[in-house]
Tab-separated table of C-alpha atoms in Angstrom:
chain	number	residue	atom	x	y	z
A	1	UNK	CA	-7.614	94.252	16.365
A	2	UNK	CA	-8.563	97.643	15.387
A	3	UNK	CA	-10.928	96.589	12.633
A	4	UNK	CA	-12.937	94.605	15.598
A	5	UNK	CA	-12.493	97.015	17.770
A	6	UNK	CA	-14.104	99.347	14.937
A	7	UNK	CA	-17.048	97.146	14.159
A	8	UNK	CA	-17.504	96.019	18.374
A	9	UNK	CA	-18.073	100.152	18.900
A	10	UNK	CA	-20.316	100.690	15.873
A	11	UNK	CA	-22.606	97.480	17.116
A	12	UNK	CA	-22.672	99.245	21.010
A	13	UNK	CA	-23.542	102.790	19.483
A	14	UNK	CA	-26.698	101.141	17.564
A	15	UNK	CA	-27.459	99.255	20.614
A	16	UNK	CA	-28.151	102.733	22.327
A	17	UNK	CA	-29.752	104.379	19.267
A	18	UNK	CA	-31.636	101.160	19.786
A	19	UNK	CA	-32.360	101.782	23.818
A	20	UNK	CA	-35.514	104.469	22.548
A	21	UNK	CA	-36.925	101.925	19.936
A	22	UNK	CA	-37.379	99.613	22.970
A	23	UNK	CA	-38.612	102.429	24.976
A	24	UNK	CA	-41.313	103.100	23.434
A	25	UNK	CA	-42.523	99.453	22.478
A	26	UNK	CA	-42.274	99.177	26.626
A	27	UNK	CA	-46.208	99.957	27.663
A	28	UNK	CA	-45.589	100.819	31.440
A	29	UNK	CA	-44.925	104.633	32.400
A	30	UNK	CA	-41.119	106.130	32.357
A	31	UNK	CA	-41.079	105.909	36.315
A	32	UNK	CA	-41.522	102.106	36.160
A	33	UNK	CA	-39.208	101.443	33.234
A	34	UNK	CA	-36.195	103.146	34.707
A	35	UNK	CA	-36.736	102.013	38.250
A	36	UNK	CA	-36.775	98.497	37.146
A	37	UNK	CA	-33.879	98.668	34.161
A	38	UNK	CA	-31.793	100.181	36.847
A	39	UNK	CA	-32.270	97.677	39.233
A	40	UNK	CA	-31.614	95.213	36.555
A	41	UNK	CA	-29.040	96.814	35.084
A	42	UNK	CA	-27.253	96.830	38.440
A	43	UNK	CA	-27.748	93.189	39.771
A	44	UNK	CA	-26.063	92.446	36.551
A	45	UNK	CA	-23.043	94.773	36.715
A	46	UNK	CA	-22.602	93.121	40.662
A	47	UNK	CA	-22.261	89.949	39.135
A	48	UNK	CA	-19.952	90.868	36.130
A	49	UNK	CA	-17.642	92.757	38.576
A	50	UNK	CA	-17.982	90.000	41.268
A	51	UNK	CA	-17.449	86.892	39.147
A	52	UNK	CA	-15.453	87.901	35.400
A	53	UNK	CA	-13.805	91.635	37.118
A	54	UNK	CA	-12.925	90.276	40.455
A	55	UNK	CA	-13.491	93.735	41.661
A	56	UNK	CA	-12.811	94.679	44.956
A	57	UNK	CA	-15.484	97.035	45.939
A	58	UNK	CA	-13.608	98.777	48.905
A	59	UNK	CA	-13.314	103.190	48.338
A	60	UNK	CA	-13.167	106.401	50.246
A	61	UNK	CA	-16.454	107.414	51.860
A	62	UNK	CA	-16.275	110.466	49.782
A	63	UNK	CA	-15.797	108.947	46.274
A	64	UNK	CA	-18.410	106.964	46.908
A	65	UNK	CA	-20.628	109.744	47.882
A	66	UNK	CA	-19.678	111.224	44.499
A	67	UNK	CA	-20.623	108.240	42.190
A	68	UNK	CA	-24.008	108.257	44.218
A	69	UNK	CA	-24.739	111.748	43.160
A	70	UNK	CA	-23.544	111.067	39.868
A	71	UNK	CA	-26.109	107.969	39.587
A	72	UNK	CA	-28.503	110.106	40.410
A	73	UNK	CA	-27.943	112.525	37.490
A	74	UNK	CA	-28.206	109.767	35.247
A	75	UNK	CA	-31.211	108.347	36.605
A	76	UNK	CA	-33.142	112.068	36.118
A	77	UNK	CA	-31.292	111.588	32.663
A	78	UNK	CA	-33.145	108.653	32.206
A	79	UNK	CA	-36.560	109.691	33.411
A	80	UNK	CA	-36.709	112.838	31.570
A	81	UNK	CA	-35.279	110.519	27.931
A	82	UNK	CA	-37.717	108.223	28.229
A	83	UNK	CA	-41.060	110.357	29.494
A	84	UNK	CA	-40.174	112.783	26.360
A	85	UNK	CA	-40.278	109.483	24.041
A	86	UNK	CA	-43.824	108.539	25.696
A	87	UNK	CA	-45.403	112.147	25.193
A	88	UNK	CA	-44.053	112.774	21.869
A	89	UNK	CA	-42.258	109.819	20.068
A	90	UNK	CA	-38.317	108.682	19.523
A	91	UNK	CA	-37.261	110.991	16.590
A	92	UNK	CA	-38.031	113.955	19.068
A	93	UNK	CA	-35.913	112.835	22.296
A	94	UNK	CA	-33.198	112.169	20.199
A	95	UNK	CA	-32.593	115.295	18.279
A	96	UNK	CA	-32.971	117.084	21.620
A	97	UNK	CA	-29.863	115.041	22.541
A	98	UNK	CA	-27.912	117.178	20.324
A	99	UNK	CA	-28.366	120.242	22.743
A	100	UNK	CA	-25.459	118.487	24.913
A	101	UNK	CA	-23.243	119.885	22.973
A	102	UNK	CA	-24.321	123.522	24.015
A	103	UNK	CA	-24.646	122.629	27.188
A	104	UNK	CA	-20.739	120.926	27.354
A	105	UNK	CA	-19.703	123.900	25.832
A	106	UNK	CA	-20.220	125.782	29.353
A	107	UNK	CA	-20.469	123.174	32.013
A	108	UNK	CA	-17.224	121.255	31.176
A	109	UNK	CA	-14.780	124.726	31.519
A	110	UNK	CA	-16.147	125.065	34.746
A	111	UNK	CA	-15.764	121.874	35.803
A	112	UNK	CA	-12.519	121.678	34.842
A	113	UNK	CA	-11.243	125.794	35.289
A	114	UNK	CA	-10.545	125.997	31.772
A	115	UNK	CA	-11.425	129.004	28.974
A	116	UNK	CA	-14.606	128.477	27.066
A	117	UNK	CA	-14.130	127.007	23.411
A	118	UNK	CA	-15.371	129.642	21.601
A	119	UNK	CA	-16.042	127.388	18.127
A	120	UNK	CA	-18.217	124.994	20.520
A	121	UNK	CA	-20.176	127.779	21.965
A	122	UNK	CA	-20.517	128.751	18.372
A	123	UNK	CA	-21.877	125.148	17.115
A	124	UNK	CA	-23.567	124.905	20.230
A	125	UNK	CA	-25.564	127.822	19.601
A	126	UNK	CA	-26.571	126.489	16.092
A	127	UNK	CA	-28.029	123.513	17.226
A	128	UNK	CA	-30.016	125.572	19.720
A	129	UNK	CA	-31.136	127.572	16.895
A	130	UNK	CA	-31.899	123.888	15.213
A	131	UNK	CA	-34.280	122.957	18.382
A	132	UNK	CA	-36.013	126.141	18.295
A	133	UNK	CA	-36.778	126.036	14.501
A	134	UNK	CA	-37.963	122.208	15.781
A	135	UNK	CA	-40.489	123.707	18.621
A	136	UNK	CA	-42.103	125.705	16.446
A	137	UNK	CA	-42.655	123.340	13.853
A	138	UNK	CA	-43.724	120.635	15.613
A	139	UNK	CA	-46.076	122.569	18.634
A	140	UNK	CA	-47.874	118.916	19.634
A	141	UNK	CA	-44.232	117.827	20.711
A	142	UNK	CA	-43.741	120.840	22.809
A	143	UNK	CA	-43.491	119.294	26.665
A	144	UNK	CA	-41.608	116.157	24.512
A	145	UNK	CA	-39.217	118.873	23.731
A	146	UNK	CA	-38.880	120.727	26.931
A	147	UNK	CA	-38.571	116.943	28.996
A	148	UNK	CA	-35.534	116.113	25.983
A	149	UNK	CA	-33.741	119.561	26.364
A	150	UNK	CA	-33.954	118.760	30.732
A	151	UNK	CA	-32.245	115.226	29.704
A	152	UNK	CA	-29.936	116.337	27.101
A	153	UNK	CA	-28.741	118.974	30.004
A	154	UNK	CA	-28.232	116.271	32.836
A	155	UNK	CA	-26.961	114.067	30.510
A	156	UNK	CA	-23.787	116.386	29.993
A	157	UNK	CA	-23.977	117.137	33.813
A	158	UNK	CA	-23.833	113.372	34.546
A	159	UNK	CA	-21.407	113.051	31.699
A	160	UNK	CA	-18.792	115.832	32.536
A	161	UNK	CA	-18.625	115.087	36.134
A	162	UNK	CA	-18.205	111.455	35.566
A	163	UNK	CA	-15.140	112.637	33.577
A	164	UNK	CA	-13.933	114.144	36.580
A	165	UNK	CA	-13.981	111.213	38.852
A	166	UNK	CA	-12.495	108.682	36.000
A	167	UNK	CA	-9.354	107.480	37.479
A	168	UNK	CA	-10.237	107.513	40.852
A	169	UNK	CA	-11.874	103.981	40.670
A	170	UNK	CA	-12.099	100.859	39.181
A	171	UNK	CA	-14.716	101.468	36.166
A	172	UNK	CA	-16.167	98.443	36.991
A	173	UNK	CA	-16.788	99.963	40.585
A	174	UNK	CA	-17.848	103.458	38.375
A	175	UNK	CA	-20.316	101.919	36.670
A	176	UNK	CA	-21.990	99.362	39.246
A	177	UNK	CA	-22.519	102.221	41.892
A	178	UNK	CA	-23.704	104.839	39.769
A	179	UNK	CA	-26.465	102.822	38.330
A	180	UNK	CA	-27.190	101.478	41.892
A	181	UNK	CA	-27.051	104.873	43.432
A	182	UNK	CA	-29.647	106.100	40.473
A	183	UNK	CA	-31.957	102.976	41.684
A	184	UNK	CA	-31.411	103.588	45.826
A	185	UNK	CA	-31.938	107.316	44.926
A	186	UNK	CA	-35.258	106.339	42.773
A	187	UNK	CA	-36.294	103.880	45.645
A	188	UNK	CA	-36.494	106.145	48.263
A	189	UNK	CA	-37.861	109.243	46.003
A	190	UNK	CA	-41.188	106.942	45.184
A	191	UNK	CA	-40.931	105.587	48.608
A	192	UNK	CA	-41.759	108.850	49.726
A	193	UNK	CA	-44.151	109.861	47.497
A	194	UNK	CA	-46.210	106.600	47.515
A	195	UNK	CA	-45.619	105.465	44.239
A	196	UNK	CA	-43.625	102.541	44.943
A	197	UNK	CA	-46.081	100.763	46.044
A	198	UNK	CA	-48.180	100.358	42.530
A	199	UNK	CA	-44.781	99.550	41.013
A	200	UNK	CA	-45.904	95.505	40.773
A	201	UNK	CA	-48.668	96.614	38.427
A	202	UNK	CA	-46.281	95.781	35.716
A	203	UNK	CA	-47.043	93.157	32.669
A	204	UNK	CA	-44.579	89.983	31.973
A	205	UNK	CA	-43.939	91.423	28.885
A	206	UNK	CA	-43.084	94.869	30.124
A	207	UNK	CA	-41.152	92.801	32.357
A	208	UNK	CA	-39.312	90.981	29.718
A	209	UNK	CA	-38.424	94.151	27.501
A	210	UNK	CA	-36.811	96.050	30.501
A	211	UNK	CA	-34.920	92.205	31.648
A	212	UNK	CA	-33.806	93.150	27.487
A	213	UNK	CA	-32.817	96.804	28.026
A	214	UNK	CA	-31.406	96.786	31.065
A	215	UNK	CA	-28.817	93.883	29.887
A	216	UNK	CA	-28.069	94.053	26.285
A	217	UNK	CA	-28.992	97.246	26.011
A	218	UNK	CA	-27.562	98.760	29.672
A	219	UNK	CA	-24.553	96.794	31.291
A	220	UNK	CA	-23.068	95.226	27.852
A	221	UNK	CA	-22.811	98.730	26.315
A	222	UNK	CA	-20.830	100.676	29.150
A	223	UNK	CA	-18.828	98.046	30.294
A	224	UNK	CA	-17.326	97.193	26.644
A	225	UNK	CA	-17.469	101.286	25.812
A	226	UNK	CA	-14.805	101.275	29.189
A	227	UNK	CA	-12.410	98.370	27.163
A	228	UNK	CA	-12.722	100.055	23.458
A	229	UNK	CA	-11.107	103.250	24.664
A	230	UNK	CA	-7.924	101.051	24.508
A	231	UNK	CA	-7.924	100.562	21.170
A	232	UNK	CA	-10.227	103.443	19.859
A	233	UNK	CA	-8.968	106.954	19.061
A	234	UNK	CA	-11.073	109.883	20.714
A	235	UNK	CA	-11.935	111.538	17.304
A	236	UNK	CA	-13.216	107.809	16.185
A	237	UNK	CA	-15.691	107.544	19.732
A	238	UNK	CA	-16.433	110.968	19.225
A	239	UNK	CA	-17.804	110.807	15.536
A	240	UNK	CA	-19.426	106.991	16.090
A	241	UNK	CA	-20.873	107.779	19.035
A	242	UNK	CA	-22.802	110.973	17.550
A	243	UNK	CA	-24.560	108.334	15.289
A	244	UNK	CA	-26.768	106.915	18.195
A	245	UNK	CA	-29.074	109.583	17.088
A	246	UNK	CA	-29.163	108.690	13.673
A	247	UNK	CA	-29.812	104.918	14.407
A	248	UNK	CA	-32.620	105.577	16.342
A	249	UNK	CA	-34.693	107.883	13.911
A	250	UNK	CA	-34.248	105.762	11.129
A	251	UNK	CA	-34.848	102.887	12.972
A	252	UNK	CA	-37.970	104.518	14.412
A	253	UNK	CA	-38.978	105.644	10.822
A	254	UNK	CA	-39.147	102.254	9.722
A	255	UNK	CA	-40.534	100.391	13.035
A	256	UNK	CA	-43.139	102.897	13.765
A	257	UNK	CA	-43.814	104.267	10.805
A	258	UNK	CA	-46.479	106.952	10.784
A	259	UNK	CA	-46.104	108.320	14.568
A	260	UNK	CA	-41.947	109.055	13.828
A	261	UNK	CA	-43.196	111.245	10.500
A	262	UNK	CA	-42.235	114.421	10.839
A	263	UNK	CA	-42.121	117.825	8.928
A	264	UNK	CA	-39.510	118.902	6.620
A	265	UNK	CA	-37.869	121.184	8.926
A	266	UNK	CA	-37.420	118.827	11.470
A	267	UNK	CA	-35.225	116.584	8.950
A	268	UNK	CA	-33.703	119.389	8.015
A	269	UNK	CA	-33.068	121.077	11.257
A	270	UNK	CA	-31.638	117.147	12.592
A	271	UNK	CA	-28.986	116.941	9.756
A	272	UNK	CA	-27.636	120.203	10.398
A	273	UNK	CA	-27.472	119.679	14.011
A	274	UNK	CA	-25.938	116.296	13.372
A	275	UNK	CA	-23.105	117.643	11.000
A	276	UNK	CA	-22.252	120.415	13.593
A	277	UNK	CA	-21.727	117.556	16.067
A	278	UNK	CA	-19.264	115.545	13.788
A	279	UNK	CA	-17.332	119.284	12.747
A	280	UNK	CA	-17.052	119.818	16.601
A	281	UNK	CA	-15.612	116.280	16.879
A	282	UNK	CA	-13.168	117.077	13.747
A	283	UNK	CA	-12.001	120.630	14.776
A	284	UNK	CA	-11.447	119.015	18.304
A	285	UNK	CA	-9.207	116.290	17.051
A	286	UNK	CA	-7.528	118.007	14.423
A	287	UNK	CA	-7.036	120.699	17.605
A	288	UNK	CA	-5.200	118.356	19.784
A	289	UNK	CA	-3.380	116.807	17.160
A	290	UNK	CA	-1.453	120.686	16.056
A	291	UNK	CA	-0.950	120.825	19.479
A	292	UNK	CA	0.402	117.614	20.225
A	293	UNK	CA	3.042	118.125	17.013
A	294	UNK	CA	3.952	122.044	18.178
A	295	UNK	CA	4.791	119.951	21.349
């Protein structure tokens, strides 16, 4: 069981290193794509809960205000990830993923009214350094950069509040009203500003990609992330999960071959930023486990 359970959370994290690959082969603009794969993404979670979760979608006024807000988070997440892959390419919004761990390394001890972990703030600060060395050697990427710091940042917003509210809910009912909060929040945002309405000039094959991304590559992902932290150790999702970043460059590399070249430094500046992610997963489990024994 734990072998498949192994292998079932290494195929999900390559399935969202794979989400930028199809991001980018997706022509229309970032508003588009992420008004449509949320839509998508949340007919199908309605049906999964309604027909295979039985989920009862009944909840307090108020926690359903909160997963709202929280949908919207992710759907700025979204926005920001994808419009940084179409002004600069997939190698770039992914390393700027790696700021989330500066930014978790503040927001989560105030979320939760704990002390700051000072060896996070520490790591966290080395990536940043990482990023900088990044902006300055790759200048043409610059608003790429700015758009993937923004996402990394509501990313860990989205992802430390949605922490907060685990428990409360179903995570069936979690999941399906976040993503359809994102999409009522989107709706009405474009709705306002006119937008909406040129949202049908959309090819089939745009069409069929986002059908694609918002399925395989949306609802299958979080829904079986939710049943592997049965059988999955934290320091295990931790370190596995920090290779979505890694799947996607090198896939990029090889699908997209001269646009995902970059400099030296950036290679350079990735892998350090990516082993200071899995040494922050490994002091954090090896943290909890002293702790656990003293206990």
């Amino acid at each position: 069981m734990i072998k498949s359970a192994i292998f079932r959370l290494h195929f999900i994290v390559f399935l969202w290193g794979f989400t930028a690959i199809l991001g980018k082969l997706i022509q229309t603009d970032a508003y588009r794509l992420v008004f449509y794969r949320m839509l998508f993404a949340a007919v199908f979670l309605f049906l999964f809960n309604v027909f295979v979760l039985k989920t009862k979608f009944r909840m307090s006024r108020h926690i359903l205000l909160q997963l709202l807000g929280i949908g919207t988070l992710m759907a700025f997440h979204w926005l920001f990830f994808f419009y940084s892959i179409k002004i600069s390419n997939v190698s770039i919004a992914l390393s700027c993923l790696s700021l989330s761990t500066l930014f978790a390394a503040f927001i989560e001890p105030l979320v939760f009214r704990r002390k700051p972990d000072w060896t996070e703030v520490l790591i966290g600060l080395v990536i940043f350094g990482c990023i900088s060395l990044i902006f300055n050697a790759e200048l043409q990427y610059k608003e790429g950069i700015i758009a993937g710091v923004i996402c990394a940042f509501l990313g860990t917003l989205f992802s430390v509040l949605n922490g907060k509210i685990y428990g409360k809910t179903s995570s069936g009912n979690i999941i399906f009203y976040e993503i359809f909060g994102g999409w009522l929040v989107l709706t009405l945002f474009f709705a306002c500003t006119g937008q909406i309405f040129s949202f049908d000039e959309i090819s089939g094959r745009d069409l069929a990609l986002i059908l694609l991304l918002a399925s395989v590559f949306t609802a299958y992902p979080m829904l079986e992330s939710v049943s592997l932290m049965k059988y999955v150790s934290p320091f295990t999702l931790i370190l596995t999960v920090n290779l979505e970043p890694v799947y996607g460059i090198i896939l990029a590399f090889f699908i997209f071959g001269e646009s995902e070249h970059m400099t030296p430094v950036f290679y350079v500046a990735s892998g350090v930023m990516i082993l200071s992610i899995f040494l922050n997963g490994y002091l954090k489990t090896r943290k909890k486990a002293r702790i656990g024994y003293q206990n």
